[in-house]
Coordinates of C-alpha atoms in Angstrom, one line a residue:
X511 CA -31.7 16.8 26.2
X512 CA -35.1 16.0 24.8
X513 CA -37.2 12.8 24.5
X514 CA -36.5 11.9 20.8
X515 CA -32.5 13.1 21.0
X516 CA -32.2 10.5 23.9
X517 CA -34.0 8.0 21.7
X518 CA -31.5 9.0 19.2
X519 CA -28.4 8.5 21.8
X520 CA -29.5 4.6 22.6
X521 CA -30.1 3.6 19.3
X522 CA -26.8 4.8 18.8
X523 CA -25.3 2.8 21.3
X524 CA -27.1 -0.4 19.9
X525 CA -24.6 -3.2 19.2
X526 CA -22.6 -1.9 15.9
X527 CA -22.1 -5.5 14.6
X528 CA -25.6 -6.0 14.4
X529 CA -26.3 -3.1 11.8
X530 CA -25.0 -3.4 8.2
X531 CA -22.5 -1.3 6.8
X532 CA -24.8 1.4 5.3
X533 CA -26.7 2.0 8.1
X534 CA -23.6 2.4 10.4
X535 CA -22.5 5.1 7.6
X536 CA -25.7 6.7 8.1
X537 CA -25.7 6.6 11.2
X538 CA -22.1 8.1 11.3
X539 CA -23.5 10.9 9.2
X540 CA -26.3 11.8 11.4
X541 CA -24.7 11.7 14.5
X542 CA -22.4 14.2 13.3
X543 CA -25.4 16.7 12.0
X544 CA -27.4 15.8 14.8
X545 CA -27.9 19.2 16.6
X546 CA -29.2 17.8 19.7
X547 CA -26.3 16.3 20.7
X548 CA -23.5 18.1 22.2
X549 CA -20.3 18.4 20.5
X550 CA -18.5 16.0 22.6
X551 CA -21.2 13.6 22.5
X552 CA -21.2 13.6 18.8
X553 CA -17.6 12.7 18.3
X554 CA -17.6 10.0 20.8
X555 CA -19.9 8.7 19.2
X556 CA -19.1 9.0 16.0
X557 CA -15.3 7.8 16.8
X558 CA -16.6 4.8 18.5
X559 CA -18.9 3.8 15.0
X560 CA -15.0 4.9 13.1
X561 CA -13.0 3.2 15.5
X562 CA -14.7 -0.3 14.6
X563 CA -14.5 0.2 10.9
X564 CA -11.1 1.5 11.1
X565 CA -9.6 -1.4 12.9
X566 CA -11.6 -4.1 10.5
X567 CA -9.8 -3.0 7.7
X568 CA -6.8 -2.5 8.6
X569 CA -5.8 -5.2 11.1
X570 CA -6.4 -7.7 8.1
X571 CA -4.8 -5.9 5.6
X572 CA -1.9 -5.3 7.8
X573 CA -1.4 -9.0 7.9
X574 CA -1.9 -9.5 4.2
X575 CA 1.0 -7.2 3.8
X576 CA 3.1 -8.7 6.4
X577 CA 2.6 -12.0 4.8
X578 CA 3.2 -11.6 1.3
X579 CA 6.6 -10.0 2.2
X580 CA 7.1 -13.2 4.2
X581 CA 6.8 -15.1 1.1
X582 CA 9.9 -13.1 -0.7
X583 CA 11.7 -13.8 2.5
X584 CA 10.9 -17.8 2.5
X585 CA 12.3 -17.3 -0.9
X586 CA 15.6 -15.6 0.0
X587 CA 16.5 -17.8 3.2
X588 CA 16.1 -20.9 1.2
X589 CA 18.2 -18.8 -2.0
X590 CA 21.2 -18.8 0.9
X591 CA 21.0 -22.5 1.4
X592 CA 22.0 -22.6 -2.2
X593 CA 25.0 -20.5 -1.5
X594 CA 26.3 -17.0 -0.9
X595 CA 26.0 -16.5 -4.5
X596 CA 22.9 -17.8 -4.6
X597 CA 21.9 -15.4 -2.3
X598 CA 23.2 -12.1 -3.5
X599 CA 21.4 -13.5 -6.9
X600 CA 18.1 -13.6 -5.2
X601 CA 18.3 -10.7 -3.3
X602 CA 19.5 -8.6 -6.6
X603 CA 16.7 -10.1 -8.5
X604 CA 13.5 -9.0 -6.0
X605 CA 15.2 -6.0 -4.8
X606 CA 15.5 -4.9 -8.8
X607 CA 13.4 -6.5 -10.4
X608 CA 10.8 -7.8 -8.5
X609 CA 10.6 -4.9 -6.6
X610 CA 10.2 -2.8 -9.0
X611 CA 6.9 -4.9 -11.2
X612 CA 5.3 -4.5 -7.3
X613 CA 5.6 -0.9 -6.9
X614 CA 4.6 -0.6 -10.4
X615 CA 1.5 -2.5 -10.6
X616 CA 0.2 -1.7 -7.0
X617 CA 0.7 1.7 -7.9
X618 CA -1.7 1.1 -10.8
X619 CA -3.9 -1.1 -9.1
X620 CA -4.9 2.2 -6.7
X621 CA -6.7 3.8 -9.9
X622 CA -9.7 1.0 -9.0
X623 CA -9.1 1.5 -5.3
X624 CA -10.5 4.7 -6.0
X625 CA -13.4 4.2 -8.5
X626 CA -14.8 0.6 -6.4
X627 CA -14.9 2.8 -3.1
X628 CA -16.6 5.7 -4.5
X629 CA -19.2 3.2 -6.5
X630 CA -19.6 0.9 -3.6
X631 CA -20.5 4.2 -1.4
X632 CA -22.7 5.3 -4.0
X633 CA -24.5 1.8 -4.2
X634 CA -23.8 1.7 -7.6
X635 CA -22.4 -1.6 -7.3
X636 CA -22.6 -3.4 -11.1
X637 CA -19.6 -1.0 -11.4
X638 CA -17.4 -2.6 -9.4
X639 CA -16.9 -5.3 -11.6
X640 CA -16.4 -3.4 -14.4
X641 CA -13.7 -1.3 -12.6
X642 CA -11.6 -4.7 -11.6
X643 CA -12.2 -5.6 -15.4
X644 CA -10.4 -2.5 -16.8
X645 CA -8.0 -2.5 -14.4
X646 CA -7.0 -6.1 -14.9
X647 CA -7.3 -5.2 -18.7
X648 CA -4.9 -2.3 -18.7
X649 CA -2.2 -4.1 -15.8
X650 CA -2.3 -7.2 -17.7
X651 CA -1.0 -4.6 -20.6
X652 CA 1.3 -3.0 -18.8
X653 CA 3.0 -6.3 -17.4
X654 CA 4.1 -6.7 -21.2
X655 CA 6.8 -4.6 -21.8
X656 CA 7.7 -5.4 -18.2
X657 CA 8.1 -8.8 -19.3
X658 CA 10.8 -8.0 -22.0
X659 CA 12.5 -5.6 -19.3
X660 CA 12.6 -9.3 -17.3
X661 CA 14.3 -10.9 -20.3
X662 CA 16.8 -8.5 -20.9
X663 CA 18.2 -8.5 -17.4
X664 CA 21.2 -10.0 -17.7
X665 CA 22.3 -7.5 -20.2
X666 CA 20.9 -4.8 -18.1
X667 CA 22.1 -5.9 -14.9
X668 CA 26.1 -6.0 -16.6
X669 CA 25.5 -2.1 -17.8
X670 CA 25.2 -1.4 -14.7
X671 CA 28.2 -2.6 -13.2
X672 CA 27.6 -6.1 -11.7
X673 CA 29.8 -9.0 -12.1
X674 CA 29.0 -11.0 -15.3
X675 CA 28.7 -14.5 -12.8
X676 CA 26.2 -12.2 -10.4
X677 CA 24.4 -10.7 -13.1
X678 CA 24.1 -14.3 -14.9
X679 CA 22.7 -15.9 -12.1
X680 CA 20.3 -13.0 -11.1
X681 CA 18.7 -13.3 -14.5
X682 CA 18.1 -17.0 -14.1
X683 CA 16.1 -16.1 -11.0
X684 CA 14.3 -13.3 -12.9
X685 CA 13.2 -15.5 -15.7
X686 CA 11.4 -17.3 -13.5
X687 CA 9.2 -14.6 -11.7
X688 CA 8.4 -13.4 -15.2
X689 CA 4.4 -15.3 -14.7
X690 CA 4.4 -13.3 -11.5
X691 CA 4.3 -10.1 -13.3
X692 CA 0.8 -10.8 -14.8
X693 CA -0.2 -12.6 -11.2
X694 CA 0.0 -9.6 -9.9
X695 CA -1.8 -7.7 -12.6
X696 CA -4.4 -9.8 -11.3
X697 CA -4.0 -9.5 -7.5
X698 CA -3.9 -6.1 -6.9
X699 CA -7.4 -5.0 -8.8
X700 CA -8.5 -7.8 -6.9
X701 CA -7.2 -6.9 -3.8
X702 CA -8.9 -3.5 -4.1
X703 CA -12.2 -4.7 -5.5
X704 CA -12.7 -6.6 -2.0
X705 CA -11.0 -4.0 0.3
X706 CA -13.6 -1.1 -1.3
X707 CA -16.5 -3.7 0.2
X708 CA -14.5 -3.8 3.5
X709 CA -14.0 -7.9 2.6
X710 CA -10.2 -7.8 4.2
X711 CA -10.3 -11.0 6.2
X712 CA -10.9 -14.1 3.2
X713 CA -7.9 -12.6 1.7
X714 CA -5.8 -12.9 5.1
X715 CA -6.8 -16.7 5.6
X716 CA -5.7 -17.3 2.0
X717 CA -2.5 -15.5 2.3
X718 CA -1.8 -17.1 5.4
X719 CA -2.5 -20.8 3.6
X720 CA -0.9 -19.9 0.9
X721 CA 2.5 -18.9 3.0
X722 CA 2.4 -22.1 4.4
X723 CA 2.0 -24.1 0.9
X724 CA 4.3 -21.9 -0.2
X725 CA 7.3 -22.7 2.4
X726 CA 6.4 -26.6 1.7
X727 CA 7.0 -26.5 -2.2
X728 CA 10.0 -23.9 -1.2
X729 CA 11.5 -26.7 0.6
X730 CA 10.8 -29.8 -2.2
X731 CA 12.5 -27.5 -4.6
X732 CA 15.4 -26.8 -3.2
X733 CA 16.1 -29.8 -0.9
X734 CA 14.2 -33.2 -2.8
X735 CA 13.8 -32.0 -6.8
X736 CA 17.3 -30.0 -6.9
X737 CA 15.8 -27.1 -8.8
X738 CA 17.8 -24.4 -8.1
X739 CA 17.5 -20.6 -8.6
X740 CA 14.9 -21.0 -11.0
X741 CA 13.0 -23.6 -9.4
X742 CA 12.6 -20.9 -6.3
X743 CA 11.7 -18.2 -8.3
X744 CA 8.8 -20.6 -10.5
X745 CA 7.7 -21.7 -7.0
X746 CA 7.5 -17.6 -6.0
X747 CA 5.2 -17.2 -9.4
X748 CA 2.9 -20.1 -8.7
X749 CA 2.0 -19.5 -5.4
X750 CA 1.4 -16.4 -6.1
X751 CA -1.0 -17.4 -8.6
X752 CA -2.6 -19.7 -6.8
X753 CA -3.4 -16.7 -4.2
X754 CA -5.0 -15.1 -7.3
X755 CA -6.9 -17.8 -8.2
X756 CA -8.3 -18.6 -4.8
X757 CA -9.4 -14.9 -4.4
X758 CA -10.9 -15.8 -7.9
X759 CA -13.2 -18.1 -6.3
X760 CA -14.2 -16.1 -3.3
X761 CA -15.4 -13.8 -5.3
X762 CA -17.6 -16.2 -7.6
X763 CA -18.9 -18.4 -4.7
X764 CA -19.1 -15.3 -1.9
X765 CA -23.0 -14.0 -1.3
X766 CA -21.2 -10.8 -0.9
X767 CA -20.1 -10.3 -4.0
X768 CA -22.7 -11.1 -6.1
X769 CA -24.1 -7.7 -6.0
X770 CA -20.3 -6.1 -7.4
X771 CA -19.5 -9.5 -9.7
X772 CA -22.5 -10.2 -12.3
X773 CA -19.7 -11.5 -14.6
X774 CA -17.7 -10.7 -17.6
X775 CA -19.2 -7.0 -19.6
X776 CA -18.1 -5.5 -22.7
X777 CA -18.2 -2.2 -20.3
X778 CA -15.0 -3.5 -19.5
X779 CA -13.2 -2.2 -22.8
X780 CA -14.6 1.4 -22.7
X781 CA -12.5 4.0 -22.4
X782 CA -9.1 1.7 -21.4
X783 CA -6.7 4.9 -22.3
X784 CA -8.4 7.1 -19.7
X785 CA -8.4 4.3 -17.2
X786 CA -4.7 4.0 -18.3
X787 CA -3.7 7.4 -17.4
X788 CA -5.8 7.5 -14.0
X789 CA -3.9 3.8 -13.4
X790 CA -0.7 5.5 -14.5
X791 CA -0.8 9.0 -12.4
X792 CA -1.4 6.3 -9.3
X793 CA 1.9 4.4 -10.1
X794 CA 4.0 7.7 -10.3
X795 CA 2.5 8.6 -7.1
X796 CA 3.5 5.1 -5.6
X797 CA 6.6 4.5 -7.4
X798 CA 8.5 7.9 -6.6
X799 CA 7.5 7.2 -2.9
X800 CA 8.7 3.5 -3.4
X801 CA 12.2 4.6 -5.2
X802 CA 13.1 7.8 -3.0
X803 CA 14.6 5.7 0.2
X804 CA 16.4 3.1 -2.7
X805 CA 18.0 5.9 -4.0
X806 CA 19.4 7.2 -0.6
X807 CA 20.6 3.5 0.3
X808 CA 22.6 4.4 -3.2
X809 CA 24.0 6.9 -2.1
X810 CA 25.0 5.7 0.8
X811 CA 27.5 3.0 -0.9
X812 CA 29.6 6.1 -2.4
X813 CA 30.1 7.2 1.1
X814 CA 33.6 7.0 3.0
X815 CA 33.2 3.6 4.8
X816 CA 30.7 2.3 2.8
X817 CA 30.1 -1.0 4.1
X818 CA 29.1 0.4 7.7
X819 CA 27.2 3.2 6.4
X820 CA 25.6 0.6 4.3
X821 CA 25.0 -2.2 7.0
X822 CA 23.9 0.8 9.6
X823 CA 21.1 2.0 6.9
X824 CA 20.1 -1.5 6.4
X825 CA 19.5 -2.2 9.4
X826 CA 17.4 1.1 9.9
X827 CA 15.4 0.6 6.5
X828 CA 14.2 -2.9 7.9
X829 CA 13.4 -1.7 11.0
X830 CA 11.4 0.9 9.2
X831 CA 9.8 -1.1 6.7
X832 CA 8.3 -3.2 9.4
X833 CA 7.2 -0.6 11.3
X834 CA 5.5 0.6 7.5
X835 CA 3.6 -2.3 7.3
X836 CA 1.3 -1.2 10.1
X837 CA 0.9 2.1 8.0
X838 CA 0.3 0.3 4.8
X839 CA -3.0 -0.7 6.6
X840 CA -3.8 2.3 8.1
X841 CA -2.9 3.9 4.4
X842 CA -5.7 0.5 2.3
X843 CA -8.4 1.4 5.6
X844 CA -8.5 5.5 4.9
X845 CA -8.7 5.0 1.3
X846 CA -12.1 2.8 2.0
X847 CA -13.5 5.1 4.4
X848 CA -12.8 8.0 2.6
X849 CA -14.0 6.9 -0.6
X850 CA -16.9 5.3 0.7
X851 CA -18.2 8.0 2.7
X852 CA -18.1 10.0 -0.5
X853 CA -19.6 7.6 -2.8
X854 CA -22.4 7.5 -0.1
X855 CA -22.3 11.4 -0.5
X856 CA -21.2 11.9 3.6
X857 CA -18.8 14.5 3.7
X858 CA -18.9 15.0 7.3
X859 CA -18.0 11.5 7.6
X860 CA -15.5 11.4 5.1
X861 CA -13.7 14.1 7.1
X862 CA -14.3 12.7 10.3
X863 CA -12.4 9.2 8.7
X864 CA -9.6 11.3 7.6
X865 CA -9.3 12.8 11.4
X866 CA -9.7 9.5 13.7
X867 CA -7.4 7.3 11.1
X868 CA -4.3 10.0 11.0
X869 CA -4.6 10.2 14.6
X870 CA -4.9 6.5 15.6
X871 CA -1.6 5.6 13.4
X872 CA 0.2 8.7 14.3
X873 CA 0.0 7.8 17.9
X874 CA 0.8 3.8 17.3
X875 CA 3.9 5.3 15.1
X876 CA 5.1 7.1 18.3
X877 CA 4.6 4.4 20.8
X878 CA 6.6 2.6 18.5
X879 CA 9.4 5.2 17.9
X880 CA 9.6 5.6 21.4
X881 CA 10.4 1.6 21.8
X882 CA 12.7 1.9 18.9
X883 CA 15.0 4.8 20.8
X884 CA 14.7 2.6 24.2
X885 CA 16.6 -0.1 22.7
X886 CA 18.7 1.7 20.2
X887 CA 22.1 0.2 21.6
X888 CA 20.8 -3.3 21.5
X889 CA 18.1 -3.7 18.4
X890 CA 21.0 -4.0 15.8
X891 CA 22.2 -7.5 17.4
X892 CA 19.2 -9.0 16.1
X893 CA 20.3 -8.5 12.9
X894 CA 24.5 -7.9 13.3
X895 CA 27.3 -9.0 16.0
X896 CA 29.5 -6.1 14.9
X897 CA 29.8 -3.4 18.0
X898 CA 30.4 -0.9 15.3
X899 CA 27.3 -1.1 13.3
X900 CA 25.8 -1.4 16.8
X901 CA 27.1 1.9 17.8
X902 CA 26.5 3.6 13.9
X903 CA 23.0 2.3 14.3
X904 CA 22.8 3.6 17.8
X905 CA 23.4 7.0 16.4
X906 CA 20.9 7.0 13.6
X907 CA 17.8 5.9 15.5
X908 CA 16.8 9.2 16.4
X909 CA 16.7 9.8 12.6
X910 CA 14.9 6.2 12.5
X911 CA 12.2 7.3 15.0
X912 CA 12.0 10.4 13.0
X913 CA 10.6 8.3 9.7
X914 CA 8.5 6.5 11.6
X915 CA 6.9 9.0 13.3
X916 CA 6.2 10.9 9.6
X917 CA 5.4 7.4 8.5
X918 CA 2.5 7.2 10.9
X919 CA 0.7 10.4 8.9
X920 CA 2.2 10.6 5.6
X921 CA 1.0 6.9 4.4
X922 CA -2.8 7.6 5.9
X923 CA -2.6 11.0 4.2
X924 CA -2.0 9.4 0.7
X925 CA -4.2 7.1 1.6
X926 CA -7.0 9.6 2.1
X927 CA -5.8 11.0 -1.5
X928 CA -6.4 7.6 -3.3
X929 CA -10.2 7.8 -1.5
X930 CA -10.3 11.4 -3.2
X931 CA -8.8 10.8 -6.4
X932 CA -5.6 13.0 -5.8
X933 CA -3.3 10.7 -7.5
X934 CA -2.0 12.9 -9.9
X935 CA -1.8 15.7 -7.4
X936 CA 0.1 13.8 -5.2
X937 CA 2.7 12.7 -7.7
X938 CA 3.8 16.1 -8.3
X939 CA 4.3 16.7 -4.2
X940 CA 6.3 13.7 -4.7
X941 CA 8.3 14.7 -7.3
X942 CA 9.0 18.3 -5.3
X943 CA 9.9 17.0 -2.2
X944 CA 11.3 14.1 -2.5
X945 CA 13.5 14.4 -5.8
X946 CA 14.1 18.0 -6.0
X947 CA 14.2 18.8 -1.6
X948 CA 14.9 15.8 -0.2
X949 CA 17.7 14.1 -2.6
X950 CA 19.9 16.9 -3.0
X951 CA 19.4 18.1 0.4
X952 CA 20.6 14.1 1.5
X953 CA 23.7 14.3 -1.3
X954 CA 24.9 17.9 0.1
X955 CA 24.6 17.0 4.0
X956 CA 26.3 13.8 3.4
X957 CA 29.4 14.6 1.3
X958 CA 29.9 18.0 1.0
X959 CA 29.4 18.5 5.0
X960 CA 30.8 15.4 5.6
X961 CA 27.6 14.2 7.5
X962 CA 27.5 10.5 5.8
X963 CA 24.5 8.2 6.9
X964 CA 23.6 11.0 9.3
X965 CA 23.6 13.5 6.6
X966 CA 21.8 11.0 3.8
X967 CA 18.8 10.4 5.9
X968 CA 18.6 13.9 7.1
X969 CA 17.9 14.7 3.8
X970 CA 14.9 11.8 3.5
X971 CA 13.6 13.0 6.7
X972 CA 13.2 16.7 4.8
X973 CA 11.7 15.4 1.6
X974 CA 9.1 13.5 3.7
X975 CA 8.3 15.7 6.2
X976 CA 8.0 18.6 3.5
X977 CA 5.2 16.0 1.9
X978 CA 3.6 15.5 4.8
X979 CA 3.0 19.3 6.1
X980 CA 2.1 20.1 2.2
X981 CA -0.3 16.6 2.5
X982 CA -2.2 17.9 6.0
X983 CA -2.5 21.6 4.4
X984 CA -4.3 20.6 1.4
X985 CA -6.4 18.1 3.2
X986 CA -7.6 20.5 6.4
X987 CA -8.2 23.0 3.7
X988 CA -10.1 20.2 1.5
X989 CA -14.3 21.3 0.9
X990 CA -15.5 18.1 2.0
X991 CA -19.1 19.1 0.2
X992 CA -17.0 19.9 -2.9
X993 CA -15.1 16.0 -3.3
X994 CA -18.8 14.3 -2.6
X995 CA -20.0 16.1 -5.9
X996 CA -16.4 15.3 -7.5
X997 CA -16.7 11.6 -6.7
X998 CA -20.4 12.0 -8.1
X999 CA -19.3 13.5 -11.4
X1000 CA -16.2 10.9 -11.9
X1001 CA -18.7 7.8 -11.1
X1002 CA -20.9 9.0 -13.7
X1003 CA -17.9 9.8 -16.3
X1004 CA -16.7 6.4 -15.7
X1005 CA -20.1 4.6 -16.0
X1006 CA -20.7 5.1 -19.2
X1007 CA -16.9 6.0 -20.9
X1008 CA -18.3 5.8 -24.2
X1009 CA -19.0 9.8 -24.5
X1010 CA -14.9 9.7 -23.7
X1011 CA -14.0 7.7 -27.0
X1012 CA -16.2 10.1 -28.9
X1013 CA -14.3 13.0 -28.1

């Protein structure tokens, strides 16, 4: 190796944290076109620059998803202190309804995930705050009808076959987390404004405050003031507004945002139908993802012994969804680095990113599958006495190590697709696999071959796993040179959208 490629190598191994973030994403790029360097050397060196990106995002944004469930389960433990009927109200109420605004509006929010990473990459970084202006503009729309949906549940909820007294209560809960609806029409652009700067960590410390606060005023509600259901579900809104506001003030009082927040712009009102449908295409893509395993759970009530088939998959599906959390990170962290990297125009990089992040999660996802069939004849007493559901759940943890395993690449992979703009793309995958494989292969299994949960999940197992081979085709076969001029073309189409209104 010569004189100035072992200068190269040493610089290389200078202390990462002292180098800013755009001269660790050049350096990224030009160890990998370095020629000097071996081939080994260049991805070791290149995954140790990845690795310490990687694990900055998404360690904190792990634990900002991980908390903000914990505030809907605050919520729900102090609901059964009410009563039992209290808590079936509670639980019908965020599993419907609540759920439902979430998946909705973080679904939309990933339109901005998209256009702030690729802007930030490309240093054009005015248009950040533009981006989290239209997006709050057109969320803040959308959480309108929403909120008549919200006011009509009671009505709704008795169509569909609750009891009047359930229903009744449920929709006193649900009035009360109608102000959420537009805090999260806040949050979530908000959310992706700071995670396309790799600023993760303020928003960690504030959701962690705010859970505590939030278990405080849970408590006064219930136990001093008397409030009820819809004192719980008011306390739900306003800490969740208070998150908002605080990430609010980050941003105006941060020195590292004020390159992305210059304030309020007129910008912000160009071309809000086009951001709609980019917004719109992301929340199909979310949504149908979000829905799939709901629908299966469904399905699972019409079996022969519904209540252990039900308490078997419930069990699994929490399991799961903790499990998911870690990939939710893994999913916010690739859709930074990939956008970034081509904003910045690195599409060696960007690939590299897509490589290191699917592999790191895919191999956490099997450490912890193997755990999860290790204890598979005791893990359902955390939840359950019953030996039966212990011995149903028993049975379906292979099927449970399964998901989590696919869930370990799939969420990364869609991830990646936010950083490239595949939304739309991705929602028709969805809608193949997942409603037209997946579902009917589930319904079949289960009650024509007299399967049951078995037979159910078998089928989600098929939708996902159909998404995820059809996810790592089209993104191994992706030309990396060809999404850095795409990202180019879209930041300029969205910088100036009033050409688009002309049209």
């Amino acid at each position: 190796m010569g004189t100035e490629a072992t200068t190269a190598v040493d610089n290389l191994q200078q202390p990462l944290l002292e180098s800013t973030k755009s001269e660790v994403d050049f350096r990224m790029e030009s160890v990998l076109t370095d020629t000097h360097l071996s081939y080994f050397r260049r991805i070791y060196l290149a995954a140790l620059i990845e690795m310490k990106y990687l694990f900055h995002l998404a360690a904190p944004a792990i634990f900002v998803y991980v908390i903000n469930n914990g505030m809907s389960m605050v919520t729900r433990i102090f609901a059964g202190r009410l009563g039992s009927m209290q808590l079936a109200a509670a639980s019908l109420g965020n599993s419907g309804f609540n759920m439902f605004s979430i998946g909705l509006m973080l679904g939309m929010g990933s339109a901005v995930e998209t256009l702030c990473g690729q802007a930030h990459g490309a240093h054009r970084y005015d248009m950040l705050g533009v981006y989290l202006q239209r997006s709050t503009i057109v969320l803040v729309l959308t959480g309108l009808p929403m909120t008549v949906l919200f006011i009509f549940s009671k009505p709704l909820l008795t169509s569909l076959g609750e009891p009047a007294d359930v229903a009744s209560m449920a929709s006193v809960f649900v009035y009360g987390m109608v102000p959420m609806i537009f805090a999260y029409a806040v949050n979530f652009p908000i959310q992706k404004f700071l995670q396309a700067q790799s600023i993760v960590t303020p928003s960690a410390y504030i959701s962690a405050a705010i859970l505590a606060l939030h278990l405080v005023l849970t408590w006064l509600s219930v136990f001093k003031f008397g409030w009820g259901l819809l004192g719980l579900s008011v306390v739900h809104s306003l800490s969740w507004w208070i998150i908002v506001l605080a990430q609010i003030v980050y941003i105006k009082i941060s020195p590292r945002c004020r390159r992305t927040w210059v304030g309020f712009s007129w910008k912000a009102f160009d071309g809000l139908w086009d951001f709609f449908q980019l917004s719109a295409a992301s929340a199909v893509m979310l949504c149908l993802e979000s829905w799939y395993s709901q629908i299966l759970v469904l399905l699972a009530g019409l079996l022969k012994d519904p209540e252990l088939a039900l308490d078997s998959l419930a069990i699994c599906m929490s399991i799961s969804a903790m499990s998911f959390m870690v990939s939710v990170g893994f999913n916010a962290a690739a859709s930074v680095r990939v956008s970034n990297e081509l904003g910045a125009g690195n599409p060696r990089s960007a690939a590299f990113s897509t490589a290191v992040t699917t592999v790191v999660s895919f191999l956490l996802s099997l450490f912890e599958a193997v755990v999860i069939l290790s204890w598979r004849h005791v893990i359902s007493y955390i939840f359950t006495d019953s030996e039966a559901v212990a011995e149903a759940v028993a049975e379906l943890s292979p099927f449970l190590a399964i998901t989590i395993v696919l869930n370990g690449v799939q969420p990364v992979l869609s991830g990646v697709a936010v950083g490239c703009g595949w939304q739309a793309y991705v929602a028709y995958v969805n809608i193949g696999c997942y409603y037209i494989v997946g579902i009917p292969i589930g319904y079949v299994l289960g009650f024509t071959y007299d399967m049951g949960a078995r037979g159910i999940w078998t089928g989600m197992i098929g939708g996902t796993l159909m998404q995820t081979i059809i996810l790592v085709i089209v993104t191994f076969r992706t030309d990396w040179d060809k999404e850095v001029e795409k990202a180019s073309r879209r930041l300029d189409q969205w910088e100036d959208s009033s050409p688009l209104l002309k049209q």
